[in-house]
Amino acid sequence: MKTNQHVTVVGAGLAGCTLARILAESGIAVTVHESREHIGGNCHDSRCRQTGVMIHRYGPHIFHTDRPEVYAFLERFTQFTDYRHRVRTVANGQVWPLPVNMLTLNQFWGTALSPQQARERLDTLRAPTQEAPEHLEAQALQLMGVDLYQLFFKGYTQKQWGRAATSLPASILRRLPFRFNYDDRYFQQARQGIPDKGYTQMALRMLEHPLITLRLNSPVTPLQMQDAGRKSHLFWTGPLDSFFDYEAGRLPYRTLDFEEFTAQGDFQGCAVMNYSDEDVPWTRITEHKHFMPDEHHEQTVCWREFSREAQPEDIPYYPVQQTLDDPLLKHYLKRAEETENVTFIGRLATFRYQDMDAVIWDAMQVAQRFIAGEKLTFPDSRA
Ligand SMILES: Cc1cc2nc3c(=O)[nH]c(=O)nc-3n(C[C@H](O)[C@H](O)[C@H](O)COP(=O)(O)OP(=O)(O)OC[C@H]3O[C@@H](n4cnc5c(N)ncnc54)[C@H](O)[C@@H]3O)c2cc1C
């Protein structure tokens, strides 16, 4: 089926690939412009030439979802391994399981408490409950008391965000799980894993459709779109502020630097080891081969990860949390609302941290509503 309709998608990350695929399957011709030389956005992976290990090129990515529709959609393009993410953290000279669970608590207190006893003990350590803790530190003290907070979160937060926990929104920590059982899986969603041939291969298969044209090394500026007298609808998955040429300033992002080293055998025994102490400059070490436990590699490739404020030339990784009242964010959201014929979608264009499944879900909804004749400026989740 072909409809003579044509749209442009900017960005070949998971938002762009999902949009392109669903629109193309409805008969709409899609041109995807990607500024980088590869697809997959920040989920891009490729094998290390020297060792053969699959490397997550923009940091470790583990797929997890409770949305059956998203999983069913992706299963058309890949199979998932049954990898389950378990994170450890080095703090004060010991290795601890995270998120905080019964093992962490009993190790921390040197006890063998039951869940009920642990709850009771923690209740005596927690700061009094406030209805709406005004910042991350207040939230943490209310959740776990001062000692656990200082060991696991204070230094890590400072390194990750470059700001004191008292200047960060409480919502960052509200997301962190805290468990009174021995479940040490990082994610609890029903469906989890890693694409068995990698994220890039999955994205490639999503784009394999006769109505999709992919242009790599093709950065698009909004000016170009306007110059071309844009007639067709545009789906923008690049940074929100870049669409408006940073007219009011840059939205704040953290960027990451990775320091690679190789070794023989097994370096740390797990895929991700966090480092909570403030005097250790890196936030974590990723040992990539552990994401593919069924593969055997003599050598191992590890990445030390460092977080810092993004400069204009850096890759934007984590949006520094702003409330919707922030004047800069408000400015760009309003500008977007006033822009016709453009949908802003994905983690950069909506200026939010979003997991992969949330981005894909948004793209599925937006594409289906576009096919039904509705043109959204933002997905419903950016309310
Ligand atoms: C370090 C890190 C770890 C993460 N780990 C997980 C995880 O374990 N599990 C999980 O579910 N999620 C994880 N995420 C989130 C995940 O990366 C995102 O959900 C996902 O990448 C979002 O896809 P996207 O298409 O919105 O954005 P992106 O992947 O950023 O894709 C946007 C694309 O647009 C291109 N682009 C931008 N501007 C232009 C332009 N002007 N012209 C042309 N192309 C342009 C970019 O080059 C990029 O390829 C992690 C994120 C980070 C930062």
GROMACS .gro file of C-alpha atoms and ligand atoms in nm:
model
  436
    1MET     CA    1   0.000   0.000   0.000
    2LYS     CA    2   0.134   0.345  -0.093
    3THR     CA    3  -0.040   0.673  -0.008
    4ASN     CA    4   0.167   0.939  -0.190
    5GLN     CA    5   0.222   1.093   0.152
    6HIS     CA    6   0.579   1.166   0.258
    7VAL     CA    7   0.721   1.259   0.598
    8THR     CA    8   1.066   1.337   0.732
    9VAL     CA    9   1.209   1.188   1.049
   10VAL     CA   10   1.517   1.350   1.200
   11GLY     CA   11   1.724   1.103   1.402
   12ALA     CA   12   1.769   0.726   1.366
   13GLY     CA   13   1.753   0.640   1.736
   14LEU     CA   14   1.477   0.415   1.866
   15ALA     CA   15   1.220   0.696   1.846
   16GLY     CA   16   1.303   0.763   1.480
   17CYS     CA   17   1.324   0.397   1.381
   18THR     CA   18   0.990   0.313   1.546
   19LEU     CA   19   0.814   0.608   1.381
   20ALA     CA   20   0.963   0.529   1.043
   21ARG     CA   21   0.862   0.165   1.055
   22ILE     CA   22   0.502   0.215   1.162
   23LEU     CA   23   0.445   0.503   0.921
   24ALA     CA   24   0.601   0.310   0.632
   25GLU     CA   25   0.384   0.007   0.706
   26SER     CA   26   0.078   0.229   0.670
   27GLY     CA   27   0.192   0.329   0.320
   28ILE     CA   28   0.363   0.660   0.404
   29ALA     CA   29   0.705   0.721   0.248
   30VAL     CA   30   0.962   0.821   0.512
   31THR     CA   31   1.305   0.982   0.480
   32VAL     CA   32   1.519   0.944   0.791
   33HIS     CA   33   1.807   1.187   0.835
   34GLU     CA   34   2.075   1.091   1.085
   35SER     CA   35   2.368   1.319   1.162
   36ARG     CA   36   2.593   1.036   1.279
   37GLU     CA   37   2.747   0.771   1.060
   38HIS     CA   38   2.543   0.499   1.228
   39ILE     CA   39   2.188   0.420   1.336
   40GLY     CA   40   2.055   0.325   1.680
   41GLY     CA   41   2.114   0.664   1.847
   42ASN     CA   42   2.253   0.625   2.195
   43CYS     CA   43   2.164   0.256   2.198
   44HIS     CA   44   2.416   0.196   1.919
   45ASP     CA   45   2.647  -0.101   1.974
   46SER     CA   46   2.922  -0.265   1.770
   47ARG     CA   47   3.186  -0.528   1.821
   48CYS     CA   48   3.538  -0.444   1.938
   49ARG     CA   49   3.772  -0.527   1.647
   50GLN     CA   50   4.045  -0.660   1.874
   51THR     CA   51   3.841  -0.880   2.111
   52GLY     CA   52   3.509  -0.940   1.935
   53VAL     CA   53   3.320  -0.820   2.245
   54MET     CA   54   2.996  -0.630   2.176
   55ILE     CA   55   3.036  -0.276   2.308
   56HIS     CA   56   2.749  -0.043   2.405
   57ARG     CA   57   2.906   0.265   2.249
   58TYR     CA   58   2.712   0.526   2.449
   59GLY     CA   59   2.702   0.345   2.782
   60PRO     CA   60   2.530   0.029   2.904
   61HIS     CA   61   2.175  -0.035   2.782
   62ILE     CA   62   1.943  -0.303   2.918
   63PHE     CA   63   1.597  -0.336   2.773
   64HIS     CA   64   1.310  -0.378   3.021
   65THR     CA   65   0.937  -0.324   2.989
   66ASP     CA   66   0.597  -0.401   3.129
   67ARG     CA   67   0.432  -0.297   2.804
   68PRO     CA   68   0.346  -0.612   2.604
   69GLU     CA   69   0.278  -0.402   2.292
   70VAL     CA   70   0.632  -0.262   2.291
   71TYR     CA   71   0.785  -0.605   2.342
   72ALA     CA   72   0.569  -0.759   2.068
   73PHE     CA   73   0.672  -0.481   1.830
   74LEU     CA   74   1.045  -0.531   1.897
   75GLU     CA   75   1.021  -0.908   1.879
   76ARG     CA   76   0.948  -0.868   1.509
   77PHE     CA   77   1.305  -0.743   1.466
   78THR     CA   78   1.507  -0.927   1.726
   79GLN     CA   79   1.511  -1.198   1.986
   80PHE     CA   80   1.608  -1.099   2.339
   81THR     CA   81   1.858  -1.280   2.557
   82ASP     CA   82   1.748  -1.361   2.910
   83TYR     CA   83   2.014  -1.133   3.061
   84ARG     CA   84   1.904  -0.997   3.401
   85HIS     CA   85   2.078  -0.684   3.520
   86ARG     CA   86   2.236  -0.701   3.866
   87VAL     CA   87   2.439  -0.403   3.980
   88ARG     CA   88   2.704  -0.404   4.250
   89THR     CA   89   2.859  -0.100   4.411
   90VAL     CA   90   3.197  -0.044   4.568
   91ALA     CA   91   3.165   0.175   4.877
   92ASN     CA   92   3.398   0.219   5.170
   93GLY     CA   93   3.619  -0.074   5.064
   94GLN     CA   94   3.340  -0.330   5.023
   95VAL     CA   95   3.117  -0.458   4.743
   96TRP     CA   96   2.742  -0.425   4.800
   97PRO     CA   97   2.434  -0.528   4.602
   98LEU     CA   98   2.219  -0.245   4.468
   99PRO     CA   99   1.933  -0.147   4.467
  100VAL     CA  100   1.924  -0.163   4.845
  101ASN     CA  101   1.766  -0.495   4.943
  102MET     CA  102   1.775  -0.733   5.241
  103LEU     CA  103   2.126  -0.848   5.152
  104THR     CA  104   2.251  -0.489   5.147
  105LEU     CA  105   2.083  -0.407   5.479
  106ASN     CA  106   2.203  -0.716   5.662
  107GLN     CA  107   2.556  -0.664   5.528
  108PHE     CA  108   2.544  -0.299   5.630
  109TRP     CA  109   2.427  -0.368   5.985
  110GLY     CA  110   2.619  -0.699   6.023
  111THR     CA  111   2.289  -0.872   6.108
  112ALA     CA  112   2.057  -1.152   5.996
  113LEU     CA  113   1.732  -0.959   6.030
  114SER     CA  114   1.400  -1.062   5.880
  115PRO     CA  115   1.222  -0.816   5.648
  116GLN     CA  116   0.992  -0.708   5.931
  117GLN     CA  117   1.285  -0.654   6.170
  118ALA     CA  118   1.470  -0.458   5.901
  119ARG     CA  119   1.167  -0.235   5.846
  120GLU     CA  120   1.144  -0.169   6.218
  121ARG     CA  121   1.512  -0.090   6.247
  122LEU     CA  122   1.502   0.141   5.948
  123ASP     CA  123   1.198   0.320   6.090
  124THR     CA  124   1.409   0.428   6.385
  125LEU     CA  125   1.673   0.573   6.149
  126ARG     CA  126   1.456   0.756   5.901
  127ALA     CA  127   1.403   1.131   5.909
  128PRO     CA  128   1.045   1.233   5.990
  129THR     CA  129   0.812   1.217   5.690
  130GLN     CA  130   0.745   1.541   5.507
  131GLU     CA  131   0.458   1.551   5.264
  132ALA     CA  132   0.671   1.677   4.978
  133PRO     CA  133   1.047   1.665   5.048
  134GLU     CA  134   1.192   1.971   4.880
  135HIS     CA  135   1.508   1.810   4.745
  136LEU     CA  136   1.684   1.480   4.685
  137GLU     CA  137   1.870   1.477   5.017
  138ALA     CA  138   1.551   1.530   5.218
  139GLN     CA  139   1.386   1.251   5.019
  140ALA     CA  140   1.679   1.017   5.083
  141LEU     CA  141   1.695   1.087   5.456
  142GLN     CA  142   1.324   1.015   5.480
  143LEU     CA  143   1.364   0.693   5.282
  144MET     CA  144   1.675   0.542   5.440
  145GLY     CA  145   1.831   0.759   5.711
  146VAL     CA  146   2.165   0.932   5.709
  147ASP     CA  147   2.414   0.638   5.714
  148LEU     CA  148   2.282   0.447   5.413
  149TYR     CA  149   2.237   0.771   5.226
  150GLN     CA  150   2.595   0.878   5.289
  151LEU     CA  151   2.741   0.542   5.194
  152PHE     CA  152   2.551   0.478   4.872
  153PHE     CA  153   2.400   0.797   4.739
  154LYS     CA  154   2.561   1.120   4.857
  155GLY     CA  155   2.896   1.090   4.675
  156TYR     CA  156   2.748   0.912   4.375
  157THR     CA  157   2.487   1.184   4.328
  158GLN     CA  158   2.749   1.456   4.349
  159LYS     CA  159   2.961   1.281   4.084
  160GLN     CA  160   2.671   1.199   3.855
  161TRP     CA  161   2.504   1.540   3.861
  162GLY     CA  162   2.790   1.772   3.960
  163ARG     CA  163   2.555   1.929   4.213
  164ALA     CA  164   2.481   1.883   4.580
  165ALA     CA  165   2.184   1.659   4.656
  166THR     CA  166   2.018   1.958   4.822
  167SER     CA  167   1.991   2.132   4.485
  168LEU     CA  168   1.838   1.837   4.297
  169PRO     CA  169   1.469   1.749   4.278
  170ALA     CA  170   1.343   1.474   4.509
  171SER     CA  171   1.190   1.301   4.208
  172ILE     CA  172   1.529   1.159   4.101
  173LEU     CA  173   1.538   0.933   4.406
  174ARG     CA  174   1.169   0.850   4.409
  175ARG     CA  175   1.243   0.629   4.112
  176LEU     CA  176   1.505   0.420   4.293
  177PRO     CA  177   1.376   0.089   4.423
  178PHE     CA  178   1.428  -0.004   4.790
  179ARG     CA  179   1.340  -0.364   4.869
  180PHE     CA  180   1.260  -0.568   5.179
  181ASN     CA  181   1.337  -0.898   5.007
  182TYR     CA  182   1.642  -1.059   4.847
  183ASP     CA  183   1.554  -0.963   4.490
  184ASP     CA  184   1.874  -0.801   4.366
  185ARG     CA  185   1.765  -0.758   4.003
  186TYR     CA  186   1.804  -0.397   3.900
  187PHE     CA  187   1.480  -0.401   3.701
  188GLN     CA  188   1.160  -0.579   3.796
  189GLN     CA  189   0.967  -0.553   3.471
  190ALA     CA  190   0.822  -0.874   3.330
  191ARG     CA  191   1.024  -0.854   3.008
  192GLN     CA  192   1.397  -0.787   3.015
  193GLY     CA  193   1.704  -0.865   2.808
  194ILE     CA  194   1.944  -0.753   2.540
  195PRO     CA  195   1.881  -0.797   2.165
  196ASP     CA  196   2.066  -1.118   2.082
  197LYS     CA  197   2.248  -0.962   1.787
  198GLY     CA  198   2.268  -0.615   1.938
  199TYR     CA  199   2.065  -0.295   1.930
  200THR     CA  200   2.211  -0.174   1.601
  201GLN     CA  201   2.106  -0.490   1.422
  202MET     CA  202   1.757  -0.454   1.568
  203ALA     CA  203   1.737  -0.091   1.449
  204LEU     CA  204   1.864  -0.194   1.107
  205ARG     CA  205   1.586  -0.445   1.065
  206MET     CA  206   1.331  -0.184   1.174
  207LEU     CA  207   1.448   0.042   0.891
  208GLU     CA  208   1.444  -0.234   0.629
  209HIS     CA  209   1.130  -0.135   0.442
  210PRO     CA  210   1.087  -0.025   0.079
  211LEU     CA  211   0.919   0.302   0.184
  212ILE     CA  212   1.203   0.405   0.418
  213THR     CA  213   1.503   0.600   0.287
  214LEU     CA  214   1.790   0.638   0.531
  215ARG     CA  215   2.043   0.920   0.498
  216LEU     CA  216   2.341   0.884   0.730
  217ASN     CA  217   2.590   1.169   0.793
  218SER     CA  218   2.298   1.399   0.723
  219PRO     CA  219   2.262   1.657   0.999
  220VAL     CA  220   1.947   1.862   0.959
  221THR     CA  221   1.918   2.220   1.076
  222PRO     CA  222   1.573   2.372   1.123
  223LEU     CA  223   1.681   2.648   0.886
  224GLN     CA  224   1.740   2.388   0.615
  225MET     CA  225   1.394   2.251   0.670
  226GLN     CA  226   1.243   2.598   0.639
  227ASP     CA  227   1.458   2.684   0.335
  228ALA     CA  228   1.336   2.375   0.161
  229GLY     CA  229   0.984   2.515   0.206
  230ARG     CA  230   0.887   2.214   0.411
  231LYS     CA  231   0.551   2.083   0.301
  232SER     CA  232   0.548   1.743   0.465
  233HIS     CA  233   0.529   1.670   0.834
  234LEU     CA  234   0.852   1.656   1.032
  235PHE     CA  235   0.923   1.431   1.329
  236TRP     CA  236   1.209   1.584   1.525
  237THR     CA  237   1.402   1.358   1.767
  238GLY     CA  238   1.705   1.585   1.805
  239PRO     CA  239   1.755   1.827   2.096
  240LEU     CA  240   1.460   2.060   2.160
  241ASP     CA  241   1.676   2.373   2.197
  242SER     CA  242   1.877   2.293   1.882
  243PHE     CA  243   1.556   2.303   1.675
  244PHE     CA  244   1.528   2.671   1.769
  245ASP     CA  245   1.900   2.730   1.717
  246TYR     CA  246   1.947   2.780   2.093
  247GLU     CA  247   1.780   3.121   2.060
  248ALA     CA  248   1.722   3.154   2.436
  249GLY     CA  249   2.028   2.958   2.552
  250ARG     CA  250   2.114   2.592   2.598
  251LEU     CA  251   1.917   2.346   2.806
  252PRO     CA  252   2.153   2.186   3.060
  253TYR     CA  253   2.280   1.834   3.000
  254ARG     CA  254   2.534   1.606   3.161
  255THR     CA  255   2.771   1.431   2.925
  256LEU     CA  256   2.984   1.121   2.979
  257ASP     CA  257   3.347   1.040   2.909
  258PHE     CA  258   3.454   0.678   2.878
  259GLU     CA  259   3.805   0.548   2.945
  260GLU     CA  260   3.857   0.207   2.787
  261PHE     CA  261   4.092  -0.063   2.908
  262THR     CA  262   4.129  -0.428   2.815
  263ALA     CA  263   4.240  -0.719   3.028
  264GLN     CA  264   4.262  -1.098   3.017
  265GLY     CA  265   3.975  -1.304   3.152
  266ASP     CA  266   3.727  -1.145   3.388
  267PHE     CA  267   3.791  -0.802   3.540
  268GLN     CA  268   3.501  -0.756   3.784
  269GLY     CA  269   3.265  -1.053   3.747
  270CYS     CA  270   2.958  -0.848   3.649
  271ALA     CA  271   2.847  -0.607   3.378
  272VAL     CA  272   2.820  -0.291   3.588
  273MET     CA  273   3.005  -0.200   3.907
  274ASN     CA  274   2.916   0.139   4.057
  275TYR     CA  275   3.159   0.341   4.265
  276SER     CA  276   2.984   0.542   4.534
  277ASP     CA  277   3.279   0.704   4.714
  278GLU     CA  278   3.321   1.067   4.622
  279ASP     CA  279   3.702   1.042   4.608
  280VAL     CA  280   3.686   0.785   4.324
  281PRO     CA  281   3.638   1.005   4.017
  282TRP     CA  282   3.445   0.757   3.801
  283THR     CA  283   3.080   0.665   3.864
  284ARG     CA  284   3.094   0.310   3.733
  285ILE     CA  285   3.284   0.052   3.530
  286THR     CA  286   3.105  -0.142   3.258
  287GLU     CA  287   3.253  -0.478   3.157
  288HIS     CA  288   3.075  -0.528   2.828
  289LYS     CA  289   3.114  -0.900   2.773
  290HIS     CA  290   2.894  -0.980   3.072
  291PHE     CA  291   2.594  -0.848   2.878
  292MET     CA  292   2.630  -1.154   2.655
  293PRO     CA  293   2.682  -1.440   2.903
  294ASP     CA  294   2.644  -1.702   2.629
  295GLU     CA  295   2.948  -1.570   2.442
  296HIS     CA  296   3.304  -1.666   2.530
  297HIS     CA  297   3.589  -1.415   2.498
  298GLU     CA  298   3.941  -1.465   2.631
  299GLN     CA  299   3.988  -1.092   2.667
  300THR     CA  300   3.763  -0.839   2.828
  301VAL     CA  301   3.683  -0.475   2.749
  302CYS     CA  302   3.595  -0.235   3.029
  303TRP     CA  303   3.484   0.128   3.031
  304ARG     CA  304   3.533   0.363   3.321
  305GLU     CA  305   3.259   0.624   3.312
  306PHE     CA  306   3.295   0.987   3.415
  307SER     CA  307   3.015   1.242   3.423
  308ARG     CA  308   3.047   1.615   3.366
  309GLU     CA  309   2.853   1.920   3.248
  310ALA     CA  310   2.794   1.906   2.870
  311GLN     CA  311   2.957   2.177   2.661
  312PRO     CA  312   2.819   2.278   2.319
  313GLU     CA  313   3.041   2.029   2.133
  314ASP     CA  314   2.960   1.733   2.365
  315ILE     CA  315   2.705   1.457   2.323
  316PRO     CA  316   2.404   1.532   2.545
  317TYR     CA  317   2.335   1.233   2.771
  318TYR     CA  318   2.127   1.314   3.078
  319PRO     CA  319   1.902   1.623   3.088
  320VAL     CA  320   1.962   1.804   3.413
  321GLN     CA  321   1.621   1.790   3.574
  322GLN     CA  322   1.420   2.107   3.533
  323THR     CA  323   1.066   2.166   3.648
  324LEU     CA  324   0.811   2.268   3.387
  325ASP     CA  325   0.828   2.615   3.546
  326ASP     CA  326   1.192   2.660   3.448
  327PRO     CA  327   1.189   2.966   3.220
  328LEU     CA  328   1.427   2.821   2.960
  329LEU     CA  329   1.242   2.492   2.928
  330LYS     CA  330   0.910   2.676   2.932
  331HIS     CA  331   1.032   2.896   2.649
  332TYR     CA  332   1.122   2.603   2.424
  333LEU     CA  333   0.809   2.403   2.508
  334LYS     CA  334   0.599   2.706   2.415
  335ARG     CA  335   0.794   2.762   2.094
  336ALA     CA  336   0.739   2.399   2.002
  337GLU     CA  337   0.365   2.427   2.067
  338GLU     CA  338   0.357   2.724   1.829
  339THR     CA  339   0.541   2.537   1.552
  340GLU     CA  340   0.317   2.383   1.293
  341ASN     CA  341   0.375   2.057   1.114
  342VAL     CA  342   0.642   1.932   1.356
  343THR     CA  343   0.620   1.661   1.622
  344PHE     CA  344   0.886   1.669   1.893
  345ILE     CA  345   0.948   1.320   2.021
  346GLY     CA  346   1.214   1.111   2.196
  347ARG     CA  347   1.441   1.184   2.489
  348LEU     CA  348   1.617   1.489   2.340
  349ALA     CA  349   1.319   1.659   2.178
  350THR     CA  350   1.110   1.632   2.494
  351PHE     CA  351   1.408   1.702   2.721
  352ARG     CA  352   1.350   1.413   2.961
  353TYR     CA  353   1.523   1.100   3.074
  354GLN     CA  354   1.319   0.823   2.916
  355ASP     CA  355   1.386   0.453   2.909
  356MET     CA  356   1.388   0.281   2.572
  357ASP     CA  357   1.046   0.124   2.613
  358ALA     CA  358   0.890   0.461   2.702
  359VAL     CA  359   1.039   0.620   2.390
  360ILE     CA  360   0.916   0.334   2.170
  361TRP     CA  361   0.571   0.346   2.328
  362ASP     CA  362   0.546   0.722   2.263
  363ALA     CA  363   0.656   0.671   1.902
  364MET     CA  364   0.400   0.393   1.851
  365GLN     CA  365   0.118   0.613   1.984
  366VAL     CA  366   0.224   0.922   1.788
  367ALA     CA  367   0.264   0.727   1.462
  368GLN     CA  368  -0.075   0.561   1.496
  369ARG     CA  369  -0.247   0.890   1.568
  370PHE     CA  370  -0.071   1.054   1.274
  371ILE     CA  371  -0.198   0.775   1.048
  372ALA     CA  372  -0.546   0.844   1.186
  373GLY     CA  373  -0.508   1.211   1.084
  374GLU     CA  374  -0.401   1.366   1.415
  375LYS     CA  375  -0.082   1.573   1.428
  376LEU     CA  376   0.059   1.601   1.779
  377THR     CA  377   0.327   1.849   1.885
  378PHE     CA  378   0.437   1.625   2.173
  379PRO     CA  379   0.346   1.272   2.279
  380ASP     CA  380   0.083   1.265   2.554
  381SER     CA  381   0.350   1.166   2.809
  382ARG     CA  382   0.511   1.514   2.781
  383ALA     CA  383   0.223   1.682   2.961
  384LIG     C1  384   2.414   0.631   2.966
  384LIG     C2  385   2.273   0.592   2.937
  384LIG     C3  386   2.229   0.464   2.968
  384LIG     C4  387   2.099   0.426   2.941
  384LIG     N1  388   2.061   0.300   2.975
  384LIG     C5  389   1.935   0.261   2.950
  384LIG     C6  390   1.892   0.130   2.987
  384LIG     O1  391   1.968   0.051   3.044
  384LIG     N2  392   1.765   0.095   2.958
  384LIG     C7  393   1.676   0.181   2.896
  384LIG     O2  394   1.561   0.142   2.871
  384LIG     N3  395   1.716   0.304   2.858
  384LIG     C8  396   1.842   0.347   2.884
  384LIG     N4  397   1.882   0.472   2.847
  384LIG     C9  398   1.787   0.558   2.771
  384LIG    C10  399   1.798   0.534   2.620
  384LIG     O3  400   1.928   0.570   2.577
  384LIG    C11  401   1.694   0.620   2.548
  384LIG     O4  402   1.565   0.583   2.590
  384LIG    C12  403   1.698   0.608   2.396
  384LIG     O5  404   1.827   0.616   2.344
  384LIG    C13  405   1.616   0.721   2.336
  384LIG     O6  406   1.610   0.713   2.195
  384LIG     P1  407   1.585   0.844   2.110
  384LIG     O7  408   1.560   0.800   1.973
  384LIG     O8  409   1.484   0.929   2.175
  384LIG     O9  410   1.718   0.929   2.124
  384LIG     P2  411   1.865   0.904   2.067
  384LIG    O10  412   1.905   0.764   2.086
  384LIG    O11  413   1.951   1.009   2.126
  384LIG    O12  414   1.851   0.930   1.911
  384LIG    C14  415   1.843   1.060   1.857
  384LIG    C15  416   1.918   1.059   1.725
  384LIG    O13  417   1.897   1.185   1.660
  384LIG    C16  418   2.018   1.222   1.594
  384LIG     N5  419   2.014   1.366   1.572
  384LIG    C17  420   2.011   1.464   1.666
  384LIG     N6  421   2.005   1.585   1.609
  384LIG    C18  422   2.005   1.562   1.473
  384LIG    C19  423   2.000   1.651   1.359
  384LIG     N7  424   1.994   1.784   1.372
  384LIG     N8  425   2.001   1.595   1.236
  384LIG    C20  426   2.005   1.460   1.220
  384LIG     N9  427   2.011   1.373   1.325
  384LIG    C21  428   2.010   1.424   1.450
  384LIG    C22  429   2.125   1.178   1.695
  384LIG    O14  430   2.251   1.163   1.631
  384LIG    C23  431   2.069   1.044   1.745
  384LIG    O15  432   2.116   0.937   1.667
  384LIG    C24  433   2.010   0.516   2.880
  384LIG    C25  434   2.052   0.646   2.851
  384LIG    C26  435   2.181   0.683   2.882
  384LIG    C27  436   2.222   0.825   2.856
   0.00000   0.00000   0.00000
